[in-house]
Amino acid sequence: GRHSMLPRHVQRLGRDWITHWNGSQILALNSPVSSCMRWAGYYPPWASFPLPTSADFSANWRFPPFFGPWRQFQNSNWYLDNYTQSCCFHLPNPSMKSEGEEPLTKKRRLSGQDDTSAPEQEKNLSNQKEVSCLSVAQNEEKHGSKKGTIKRHWEYFCQQNKTMKIAKNKGSDQSSTGSEATFDFTVMSYNILSQNLLEDNSHLYKHCRQRLLFWTYRFPNILQEIKELDADVLCLQEVQEDHYRADIKSSLESLGYHCEYKMRTGRKPDGCAICFKTSKFSLISSNPVEFFRRDIPLLDRDNVGLVLLLRPRFHCKANAAICIANTHLLYNPRRGDIKLTQLAMLLAEIASVAPQKDGSFCPIIICGDFNSVPGSPLYRFIKEGKLNYEGLAIGKVSGQEQFPRGQRILSIPIWPKKLGISQNCVYEIKQQEKEENTGEKLETAKPDNTQEIVIASEKLSSKLRHHFKLSSVYSHYFPETGVPEVTTCHSRSAVTVDYIFYSAANDDAAAQPGAEDSFCGGLKLLGRLALLTEKDLWTVNGLPNENNSSDHLPLLAQFRLIER
């Protein structure tokens, strides 16, 4: 009969399976892994567990020479490409953590337990799987057998760029026209999916074939995408530290990039990287931002940001600069208070890096995975530069959940004063200096208004502001149909959480209404690589898939730096 307790009966596999099955149609214990080993409900009279039916498999399978105890069987894997949709159970993969509210590594940290290293036997097995998987990936690339590719097209906003591909136009229009000097460059934002996070959250990738999830398969695909898109600036999230040191940094340097990296704090093994082509930019300063603060209970998460100040090459103005910021905000949909505070810390760092000598800001680009959807309060705060959060529930800040569970109202103020960041999202010291200078001018002009200004500032205590006038590269909906664009797609959801925000010039036709030019010149959006719908992505089995090896799509835009 059917047994409900799988492990107890599979343990008997080594001693009970003594009869061959249909002669040549014998299963082989194999590697690499298939994450969805599916068994049909066929029960021979001598078997106490289900066996695959002969219709599910091709012939010429070998009978495994040895079936050891349960642990060894669990660490082994059945490689079955042509599995059936009818199934009784799935064999687990020990390299993946169990499904749950939080990754196991986070649970260990919160409970104060130390992580324990995997047994040497499991490490060796994992290495064998990855080597095997790499050979499969290389073989497929050699024979051009990859299929299921979705083509993404360029959308142009500049008339002269509509007649030619942006990739061919890069660097060809750096000359001065009239009173304007132009400098064209491209920026990519890409969450490449940390291998560690993939394995901690394996329930998000049940739709994927197992071999597609190994880093040795994924990295060549990711690198190929970067080569083909050929951006001048890369803003990467979920860059795992050991892979960065071993593979990513050297590969990108060979392509002409200089790399800056900031790993997450605590025990988190991934972080953010900004890489730029040395033929287009030189580095003025690199400024990492840690959102964890030991003395502030609110800021107990390990997310980080990175802010670079770059100087364009081949430009007529010697002091021209562009500020590039990259971040990956907290995921937790119920902690909008932490998300807003992390964002304020990033904006404060940008405000300290981007000012020019004349007091204006240089052009700014902010990339990243913000774990917030379009139209959410956090998104509107970035775009509009202000947010009145009085009475706002913390679970509604990011808009990730339709029926948010976090109903606690945001406190006023959200973060404590000792953080040193004002409600205007600047460091308090700079804010005080600015207020002192402004106060002197006001005192000279209108000495009787001082008390009114103080009272007004007290009334604005529940209002956040920032000084940047930002537009989004993407519009988040397809204008013809109103269908949402998607930047990430896995077993649980398909939404937009990745963005490229930029300070738009006055004559930028792609800028959203209200995006004024308060900067030294500004940026003009020339084009962008179109996003896809959820339906488009599921035609290639979602993300990751054969050709796209992250659960996020890369965002790509071309800008023109304009100075007057």
Coordinates of C-alpha atoms in Angstrom, one line a residue:
G1 CA 0.0 0.0 0.0
R2 CA 1.0 3.7 -0.1
H3 CA 3.2 4.9 2.7
S4 CA 3.0 8.5 3.9
M5 CA 6.4 8.6 5.5
L6 CA 8.9 8.8 2.7
P7 CA 12.2 8.8 4.4
R8 CA 11.6 5.7 6.5
H9 CA 10.7 3.6 3.4
V10 CA 13.3 5.0 1.1
Q11 CA 15.8 3.9 3.7
R12 CA 14.9 0.4 2.8
L13 CA 15.9 1.1 -0.8
G14 CA 19.4 -0.4 -0.4
R15 CA 18.2 -3.7 1.0
D16 CA 14.8 -4.1 -0.6
W17 CA 15.5 -3.3 -4.3
I18 CA 16.9 -6.6 -5.5
T19 CA 15.0 -7.2 -8.7
H20 CA 15.8 -5.7 -12.1
W21 CA 13.1 -3.5 -13.6
N22 CA 12.1 -4.4 -17.2
G23 CA 15.6 -5.6 -18.1
S24 CA 17.4 -2.7 -19.8
Q25 CA 15.2 0.0 -18.3
I26 CA 17.1 0.3 -15.0
L27 CA 17.6 3.6 -13.2
A28 CA 21.1 5.0 -12.8
L29 CA 22.3 7.0 -9.8
N30 CA 23.8 10.0 -11.5
S31 CA 25.1 13.6 -11.2
P32 CA 24.4 16.4 -11.8
V33 CA 21.2 16.8 -9.9
S34 CA 17.6 17.1 -11.1
S35 CA 15.7 19.2 -8.6
C36 CA 12.4 17.7 -9.4
M37 CA 12.8 13.9 -9.4
R38 CA 9.2 12.8 -10.0
W39 CA 7.9 9.3 -9.4
A40 CA 4.8 7.9 -11.0
G41 CA 2.5 5.8 -8.9
Y42 CA 3.4 2.3 -10.0
Y43 CA 3.8 -0.3 -7.3
P44 CA 5.1 -3.8 -8.1
P45 CA 3.8 -6.3 -5.6
W46 CA 7.3 -6.8 -4.1
A47 CA 8.1 -3.1 -3.6
S48 CA 7.2 -1.2 -0.5
F49 CA 7.8 2.2 -2.2
P50 CA 6.8 3.6 -5.6
L51 CA 8.9 3.1 -8.7
P52 CA 8.9 5.0 -12.0
T53 CA 6.8 3.6 -14.7
S54 CA 8.7 2.5 -17.9
A55 CA 6.8 5.2 -19.9
D56 CA 8.6 7.9 -18.0
F57 CA 12.1 7.0 -19.0
S58 CA 14.2 6.3 -22.0
A59 CA 16.0 2.9 -22.2
N60 CA 19.6 2.1 -21.4
W61 CA 19.6 3.1 -17.8
R62 CA 22.2 1.4 -15.7
F63 CA 21.4 -0.2 -12.3
P64 CA 23.4 1.6 -9.6
P65 CA 26.1 -0.7 -8.2
F66 CA 25.5 0.4 -4.6
F67 CA 22.8 2.0 -2.6
G68 CA 24.0 3.1 0.8
P69 CA 22.2 4.3 3.8
W70 CA 19.6 7.1 3.7
R71 CA 22.1 10.0 4.1
Q72 CA 24.2 8.8 1.2
F73 CA 21.1 8.3 -0.9
Q74 CA 19.9 11.8 0.0
N75 CA 23.3 13.3 -1.1
S76 CA 23.0 11.4 -4.4
N77 CA 20.8 12.6 -7.3
W78 CA 18.7 11.1 -10.0
Y79 CA 19.4 12.8 -13.4
L80 CA 16.0 12.5 -15.2
D81 CA 15.4 15.0 -18.0
N82 CA 12.2 13.5 -19.4
Y83 CA 10.2 13.2 -16.2
T84 CA 6.5 13.0 -16.2
Q85 CA 4.0 15.5 -14.7
S86 CA 2.3 12.8 -12.6
C87 CA 4.1 12.5 -9.3
C88 CA 3.8 11.1 -5.8
F89 CA 6.7 13.0 -4.2
H90 CA 9.9 15.0 -4.9
L91 CA 13.3 14.0 -3.7
P92 CA 14.9 16.8 -1.7
N93 CA 18.2 18.4 -2.6
P94 CA 20.5 18.6 0.5
S95 CA 22.4 21.6 -0.9
M96 CA 19.2 23.7 -0.6
K97 CA 17.7 25.0 2.6
S98 CA 14.2 24.2 3.6
E99 CA 11.3 26.5 2.7
G100 CA 10.2 28.9 5.3
E101 CA 9.6 32.5 6.3
E102 CA 13.4 33.3 6.5
P103 CA 16.6 31.7 5.2
L104 CA 18.2 29.2 7.7
T105 CA 21.3 31.3 7.9
K106 CA 19.2 34.3 9.1
K107 CA 17.4 32.0 11.6
R108 CA 20.8 30.9 13.0
R109 CA 22.0 34.4 13.4
L110 CA 18.8 35.6 15.1
S111 CA 18.9 32.6 17.5
G112 CA 22.6 33.2 18.3
Q113 CA 23.8 29.8 16.9
D114 CA 27.0 29.5 14.9
D115 CA 26.9 28.2 11.4
T116 CA 28.5 24.8 11.0
S117 CA 30.5 23.8 8.0
A118 CA 29.2 21.1 5.7
P119 CA 30.8 17.6 5.9
E120 CA 33.7 17.1 3.5
Q121 CA 31.8 14.4 1.7
E122 CA 29.0 16.9 0.8
K123 CA 31.6 19.5 -0.4
N124 CA 33.2 17.0 -2.7
L125 CA 29.9 15.9 -4.1
S126 CA 28.9 19.5 -4.7
N127 CA 32.2 20.2 -6.5
Q128 CA 31.6 17.1 -8.7
K129 CA 28.1 18.4 -9.6
E130 CA 29.4 21.9 -10.5
V131 CA 32.2 20.5 -12.7
S132 CA 29.7 18.3 -14.5
C133 CA 27.3 21.2 -14.9
L134 CA 30.1 23.4 -16.3
S135 CA 30.9 20.9 -19.0
V136 CA 27.2 20.8 -19.9
A137 CA 27.1 24.6 -20.2
Q138 CA 30.2 24.7 -22.3
N139 CA 29.0 21.9 -24.5
E140 CA 25.7 23.7 -25.1
E141 CA 27.5 27.0 -25.9
K142 CA 29.8 25.2 -28.3
H143 CA 27.0 23.6 -30.2
G144 CA 24.7 26.6 -30.0
S145 CA 21.9 24.4 -28.6
K146 CA 20.4 26.9 -26.2
K147 CA 16.8 27.7 -26.9
G148 CA 13.9 29.7 -25.6
T149 CA 15.5 33.2 -25.9
I150 CA 13.4 36.3 -25.6
K151 CA 14.6 39.3 -27.6
R152 CA 14.5 42.6 -25.8
H153 CA 14.5 45.7 -28.0
W154 CA 15.8 49.3 -27.6
E155 CA 13.3 52.1 -27.0
Y156 CA 14.7 55.5 -28.2
F157 CA 13.9 59.0 -26.9
C158 CA 16.3 60.9 -29.0
Q159 CA 15.4 61.4 -32.7
Q160 CA 18.9 60.9 -34.1
N161 CA 19.3 57.6 -32.2
K162 CA 16.2 56.1 -33.8
T163 CA 18.1 55.4 -37.0
M164 CA 20.9 53.5 -35.5
K165 CA 21.6 51.1 -32.6
I166 CA 22.8 52.6 -29.4
A167 CA 25.6 50.0 -29.2
K168 CA 27.1 51.3 -32.4
N169 CA 26.6 54.9 -31.5
K170 CA 28.4 54.7 -28.2
G171 CA 31.3 57.1 -27.9
S172 CA 30.7 58.6 -31.4
D173 CA 29.1 61.8 -30.3
Q174 CA 31.4 63.4 -27.7
S175 CA 31.9 66.7 -29.6
S176 CA 30.5 70.1 -28.7
T177 CA 27.5 71.4 -30.5
G178 CA 26.8 75.1 -30.1
S179 CA 27.0 76.1 -26.4
E180 CA 26.5 72.5 -25.2
A181 CA 29.1 69.8 -24.5
T182 CA 27.8 66.3 -24.7
F183 CA 29.0 63.0 -23.3
D184 CA 27.1 59.8 -24.0
F185 CA 27.3 56.7 -21.8
T186 CA 25.3 53.6 -20.7
V187 CA 24.4 52.4 -17.3
M188 CA 23.2 48.9 -16.2
S189 CA 21.6 47.8 -13.0
Y190 CA 21.6 44.1 -12.5
N191 CA 20.8 41.9 -9.5
I192 CA 22.8 38.8 -10.5
L193 CA 21.3 36.5 -7.7
S194 CA 23.8 35.4 -5.1
Q195 CA 24.4 31.7 -5.1
N196 CA 24.2 31.6 -1.3
L197 CA 20.7 33.3 -1.4
L198 CA 19.6 31.0 -4.2
E199 CA 20.3 27.9 -2.1
D200 CA 18.8 29.5 1.1
N201 CA 15.6 30.2 -0.8
S202 CA 15.3 27.1 -3.0
H203 CA 11.5 27.2 -2.8
L204 CA 11.5 30.2 -5.2
Y205 CA 13.1 28.1 -7.9
K206 CA 11.0 25.0 -8.0
H207 CA 10.2 25.7 -11.6
C208 CA 13.9 25.4 -12.7
R209 CA 15.9 22.4 -13.8
Q210 CA 18.6 21.8 -11.2
R211 CA 21.6 22.1 -13.5
L212 CA 20.6 25.6 -14.4
L213 CA 21.1 26.7 -10.8
F214 CA 24.7 25.9 -10.4
W215 CA 27.1 28.9 -10.3
T216 CA 29.3 27.2 -12.9
Y217 CA 26.4 27.2 -15.3
R218 CA 25.1 30.6 -14.3
F219 CA 28.2 32.7 -14.3
P220 CA 29.1 32.2 -18.0
N221 CA 25.6 33.2 -18.9
I222 CA 25.8 36.4 -16.7
L223 CA 29.1 37.3 -18.1
Q224 CA 27.9 36.8 -21.6
E225 CA 25.0 39.1 -20.9
I226 CA 27.3 41.8 -19.6
K227 CA 29.6 41.4 -22.7
E228 CA 26.7 41.7 -25.1
L229 CA 25.0 44.7 -23.4
D230 CA 28.4 46.4 -23.0
A231 CA 27.5 49.0 -20.5
D232 CA 29.9 51.7 -19.5
V233 CA 28.8 51.5 -15.9
L234 CA 27.6 48.4 -14.1
C235 CA 25.7 48.5 -10.8
L236 CA 25.5 44.9 -9.6
Q237 CA 23.6 43.6 -6.5
E238 CA 23.8 40.3 -4.7
V239 CA 27.5 39.9 -5.7
Q240 CA 28.8 37.1 -3.6
E241 CA 32.2 37.9 -2.1
D242 CA 34.0 34.6 -2.9
H243 CA 32.7 34.6 -6.5
Y244 CA 33.6 38.3 -6.8
R245 CA 37.2 37.5 -5.8
A246 CA 37.5 34.3 -7.8
D247 CA 35.5 35.1 -11.0
I248 CA 33.7 38.3 -11.4
K249 CA 36.4 41.0 -10.7
S250 CA 39.0 39.5 -12.9
S251 CA 36.6 38.8 -15.7
L252 CA 35.3 42.3 -15.7
E253 CA 38.8 43.8 -15.4
S254 CA 39.7 41.9 -18.6
L255 CA 36.8 43.7 -20.3
G256 CA 38.2 47.1 -19.3
Y257 CA 36.3 47.7 -16.1
H258 CA 37.5 49.1 -12.8
C259 CA 35.6 47.5 -9.9
E260 CA 34.5 48.9 -6.5
Y261 CA 32.8 46.5 -4.1
K262 CA 31.1 46.7 -0.7
M263 CA 30.2 43.5 1.0
R264 CA 27.2 43.3 3.4
T265 CA 28.0 43.5 7.1
G266 CA 27.7 40.7 9.6
R267 CA 27.6 37.2 8.1
K268 CA 26.1 38.1 4.8
P269 CA 28.4 36.9 2.0
D270 CA 27.2 39.2 -0.8
G271 CA 27.2 42.9 -1.5
C272 CA 27.0 45.6 -4.1
A273 CA 29.5 46.4 -6.8
I274 CA 29.9 49.4 -9.2
C275 CA 32.2 48.8 -12.2
F276 CA 33.0 51.4 -14.8
K277 CA 35.1 51.4 -18.0
T278 CA 38.3 53.1 -17.5
S279 CA 38.2 54.3 -21.1
K280 CA 35.1 56.4 -20.3
F281 CA 35.6 57.4 -16.6
S282 CA 38.2 58.0 -13.9
L283 CA 37.4 57.5 -10.2
I284 CA 37.2 60.7 -8.0
S285 CA 36.0 59.0 -4.8
S286 CA 34.4 55.7 -3.6
N287 CA 32.1 55.9 -0.6
P288 CA 30.6 52.8 0.9
V289 CA 27.5 53.0 3.1
E290 CA 26.7 50.6 5.9
F291 CA 23.1 50.5 7.1
F292 CA 23.8 48.5 10.2
R293 CA 24.3 50.5 13.4
R294 CA 25.1 48.6 16.5
D295 CA 23.8 51.4 18.8
I296 CA 20.5 51.8 17.0
P297 CA 18.0 48.9 17.4
L298 CA 16.1 50.0 14.3
L299 CA 19.1 49.5 12.1
D300 CA 19.9 45.8 12.8
R301 CA 20.0 44.7 9.2
D302 CA 23.1 44.1 7.1
N303 CA 22.2 45.9 3.8
V304 CA 24.7 48.3 2.2
G305 CA 25.1 50.9 -0.5
L306 CA 27.9 52.3 -2.6
V307 CA 28.3 55.8 -3.9
L308 CA 31.0 56.7 -6.6
L309 CA 31.9 60.1 -7.9
L310 CA 33.2 59.6 -11.5
R311 CA 34.9 62.0 -13.9
P312 CA 34.1 61.6 -17.6
R313 CA 37.0 61.4 -20.0
F314 CA 37.1 63.3 -23.3
H315 CA 35.1 66.1 -21.9
C316 CA 35.7 69.8 -22.3
K317 CA 35.1 70.8 -18.7
A318 CA 37.8 69.6 -16.3
N319 CA 35.6 69.6 -13.2
A320 CA 32.7 67.6 -14.8
A321 CA 31.5 64.8 -12.5
I322 CA 28.7 62.2 -12.3
C323 CA 27.5 60.6 -9.0
I324 CA 26.6 56.9 -9.3
A325 CA 24.9 55.2 -6.4
N326 CA 24.0 51.5 -6.0
T327 CA 22.1 49.7 -3.2
H328 CA 20.0 46.7 -2.3
L329 CA 17.4 47.7 0.4
L330 CA 16.0 45.3 2.9
Y331 CA 13.5 42.8 1.5
N332 CA 11.1 42.3 4.5
P333 CA 7.7 43.7 3.4
R334 CA 6.7 44.4 7.0
R335 CA 9.6 46.7 7.9
G336 CA 9.0 49.9 5.9
D337 CA 10.5 51.8 8.8
I338 CA 13.9 50.2 8.1
K339 CA 13.6 50.6 4.3
L340 CA 12.9 54.3 4.6
T341 CA 15.8 54.8 7.1
Q342 CA 18.2 52.9 4.8
L343 CA 17.1 55.0 1.9
A344 CA 17.6 58.2 3.9
M345 CA 21.1 57.1 4.8
L346 CA 22.0 56.5 1.1
L347 CA 20.5 59.9 0.1
A348 CA 22.5 61.6 2.8
E349 CA 25.7 60.1 1.5
I350 CA 24.8 61.2 -2.0
A351 CA 24.1 64.7 -0.8
S352 CA 27.6 64.8 0.8
V353 CA 29.4 63.5 -2.3
A354 CA 27.5 65.2 -5.2
P355 CA 27.7 69.0 -4.4
Q356 CA 29.8 71.2 -6.8
K357 CA 31.8 74.2 -6.0
D358 CA 28.9 76.5 -6.9
G359 CA 26.6 74.7 -4.5
S360 CA 24.6 72.8 -7.1
F361 CA 24.6 69.0 -7.4
C362 CA 26.4 67.2 -10.2
P363 CA 24.2 64.8 -12.2
I364 CA 23.1 61.8 -10.2
I365 CA 22.1 58.2 -11.1
I366 CA 20.7 55.9 -8.4
C367 CA 20.5 52.2 -9.3
G368 CA 19.5 49.1 -7.3
D369 CA 17.0 46.6 -6.0
F370 CA 14.7 48.7 -3.8
N371 CA 12.4 45.9 -2.8
S372 CA 9.5 48.3 -3.4
V373 CA 6.9 48.4 -6.2
P374 CA 6.0 51.4 -8.5
G375 CA 3.5 53.8 -6.9
S376 CA 4.4 52.7 -3.3
P377 CA 5.1 55.4 -0.7
L378 CA 8.9 54.7 -0.9
Y379 CA 8.9 54.9 -4.7
R380 CA 6.9 58.2 -4.6
F381 CA 9.4 59.6 -2.1
I382 CA 12.3 58.9 -4.4
K383 CA 10.4 60.4 -7.4
E384 CA 8.7 63.4 -5.7
G385 CA 11.3 64.3 -3.1
K386 CA 8.8 64.4 -0.3
L387 CA 6.7 62.0 1.8
N388 CA 4.3 62.7 4.7
Y389 CA 4.3 59.5 6.6
E390 CA 1.9 60.4 9.4
G391 CA -0.5 57.5 9.9
L392 CA 1.3 55.3 7.4
A393 CA 1.5 51.6 8.3
I394 CA 5.0 50.1 8.1
G395 CA 3.6 47.2 6.0
K396 CA 2.4 49.6 3.3
V397 CA 5.7 51.5 2.7
S398 CA 7.0 49.2 -0.1
G399 CA 3.7 48.0 -1.6
Q400 CA 5.1 44.5 -1.8
E401 CA 2.0 42.9 -0.3
Q402 CA -1.6 43.5 -1.4
F403 CA -2.8 42.8 2.2
P404 CA 0.2 43.8 4.3
R405 CA 0.7 42.1 7.7
G406 CA 2.7 44.9 9.3
Q407 CA 0.0 47.3 10.5
R408 CA 2.0 49.2 13.1
I409 CA 2.1 52.9 12.3
L410 CA 5.4 54.6 11.6
S411 CA 6.7 56.5 14.5
I412 CA 7.5 60.2 14.3
P413 CA 10.4 60.6 13.7
I414 CA 11.2 57.2 12.1
W415 CA 14.8 57.1 13.2
P416 CA 16.5 58.5 16.3
K417 CA 18.3 61.8 16.3
K418 CA 21.6 60.1 17.2
L419 CA 21.7 58.7 13.6
G420 CA 22.8 62.2 12.6
I421 CA 20.5 62.4 9.6
S422 CA 17.8 65.1 9.3
Q423 CA 14.3 64.8 7.9
N424 CA 15.8 66.3 4.8
C425 CA 18.0 63.3 4.3
V426 CA 21.3 65.1 4.8
Y427 CA 23.9 64.7 7.5
E428 CA 23.0 66.9 10.5
I429 CA 26.3 68.8 10.5
K430 CA 25.9 69.9 6.9
Q431 CA 22.2 70.7 7.6
Q432 CA 23.2 72.9 10.6
E433 CA 25.8 74.7 8.5
K434 CA 23.2 75.3 5.7
E435 CA 20.6 76.5 8.2
E436 CA 23.1 78.9 9.9
N437 CA 23.9 80.4 6.5
T438 CA 20.3 80.6 5.5
G439 CA 19.4 82.0 8.9
E440 CA 21.8 84.9 8.6
K441 CA 20.3 85.8 5.2
L442 CA 16.8 85.6 6.6
E443 CA 17.7 87.7 9.6
T444 CA 19.1 90.5 7.4
A445 CA 16.0 90.5 5.1
K446 CA 13.2 89.6 7.5
P447 CA 14.2 89.6 11.2
D448 CA 10.6 89.1 12.4
N449 CA 10.1 85.7 10.7
T450 CA 12.5 83.6 12.8
Q451 CA 9.9 82.3 15.1
E452 CA 7.5 81.4 12.3
I453 CA 10.3 79.4 10.6
V454 CA 11.0 77.4 13.8
I455 CA 7.3 76.7 14.2
A456 CA 6.9 75.6 10.6
S457 CA 9.9 73.2 10.9
E458 CA 8.2 71.5 14.0
K459 CA 5.0 71.0 12.0
L460 CA 7.0 69.3 9.2
S461 CA 8.4 66.6 11.6
S462 CA 6.4 63.8 9.9
K463 CA 7.5 64.9 6.4
L464 CA 10.6 63.5 4.7
R465 CA 12.3 65.4 2.0
H466 CA 15.4 65.2 -0.3
H467 CA 17.0 67.7 -2.6
F468 CA 17.2 65.7 -5.8
K469 CA 14.8 65.9 -8.7
L470 CA 14.7 62.4 -10.0
S471 CA 13.1 60.6 -12.8
S472 CA 12.8 56.9 -13.5
V473 CA 14.3 55.4 -16.7
Y474 CA 11.3 53.0 -17.0
S475 CA 7.6 53.8 -17.0
H476 CA 6.6 50.5 -15.3
Y477 CA 3.6 49.9 -17.6
F478 CA 3.4 49.2 -21.3
P479 CA 1.5 52.2 -22.8
E480 CA -0.4 50.3 -25.4
T481 CA -1.9 47.7 -23.0
G482 CA -1.3 49.0 -19.5
V483 CA 0.3 45.6 -18.6
P484 CA 3.0 46.0 -15.9
E485 CA 6.7 45.7 -16.7
V486 CA 8.5 43.0 -14.7
T487 CA 12.1 43.1 -13.5
T488 CA 12.0 39.9 -11.4
C489 CA 10.1 36.6 -11.9
H490 CA 10.3 33.4 -9.9
S491 CA 7.9 30.8 -8.4
R492 CA 6.4 33.2 -6.0
S493 CA 6.0 36.6 -7.8
A494 CA 6.7 38.6 -10.9
V495 CA 7.0 42.4 -10.2
T496 CA 9.1 45.5 -10.6
V497 CA 11.6 46.1 -7.7
D498 CA 14.7 47.3 -9.7
Y499 CA 15.1 50.8 -10.8
I500 CA 17.4 53.4 -12.4
F501 CA 16.7 56.9 -11.2
Y502 CA 18.5 59.9 -12.7
S503 CA 18.5 63.7 -12.5
A504 CA 17.0 64.9 -15.7
A505 CA 17.9 67.9 -17.7
N506 CA 15.2 70.4 -18.5
D507 CA 14.9 69.4 -22.2
D508 CA 14.7 65.6 -21.4
A509 CA 11.6 64.4 -23.3
A510 CA 11.6 61.2 -21.3
A511 CA 11.6 62.8 -17.8
Q512 CA 8.5 62.5 -15.7
P513 CA 6.4 65.7 -15.1
G514 CA 7.8 67.7 -12.2
A515 CA 11.4 66.6 -12.7
E516 CA 13.1 70.0 -12.8
D517 CA 16.7 70.7 -13.5
S518 CA 18.2 72.0 -10.3
F519 CA 21.6 70.5 -11.3
C520 CA 24.6 71.6 -13.2
G521 CA 23.2 70.8 -16.6
G522 CA 21.7 67.3 -16.1
L523 CA 21.2 64.0 -17.9
K524 CA 19.1 63.4 -21.0
L525 CA 17.7 59.8 -21.5
L526 CA 18.5 58.7 -25.0
G527 CA 17.2 55.2 -24.8
R528 CA 16.5 52.1 -22.7
L529 CA 16.5 48.4 -23.1
A530 CA 12.8 47.4 -23.0
L531 CA 11.5 45.3 -20.1
L532 CA 9.1 42.3 -20.5
T533 CA 5.8 41.2 -19.1
E534 CA 5.2 38.3 -16.8
K535 CA 3.6 36.4 -19.6
D536 CA 6.7 36.9 -21.8
L537 CA 8.9 35.5 -19.1
W538 CA 6.9 32.4 -18.5
T539 CA 7.2 31.5 -22.2
V540 CA 10.8 30.6 -21.3
N541 CA 9.9 29.1 -17.9
G542 CA 10.4 32.3 -15.9
L543 CA 13.7 33.2 -14.3
P544 CA 16.4 31.8 -14.1
N545 CA 16.2 29.9 -17.4
E546 CA 18.5 28.4 -20.0
N547 CA 19.9 31.8 -21.1
N548 CA 19.0 34.2 -18.3
S549 CA 20.8 33.0 -15.1
S550 CA 19.4 35.4 -12.5
D551 CA 15.9 35.8 -11.2
H552 CA 16.1 39.5 -12.2
L553 CA 16.4 41.1 -15.6
P554 CA 19.3 43.6 -16.3
L555 CA 18.1 47.2 -16.7
L556 CA 20.0 49.3 -19.2
A557 CA 19.8 52.9 -20.2
Q558 CA 21.9 55.4 -22.3
F559 CA 22.3 58.9 -21.1
R560 CA 23.8 62.1 -22.4
L561 CA 25.5 64.4 -20.0
I562 CA 24.6 68.0 -20.8
E563 CA 26.5 71.0 -19.3
R564 CA 25.9 74.7 -20.2

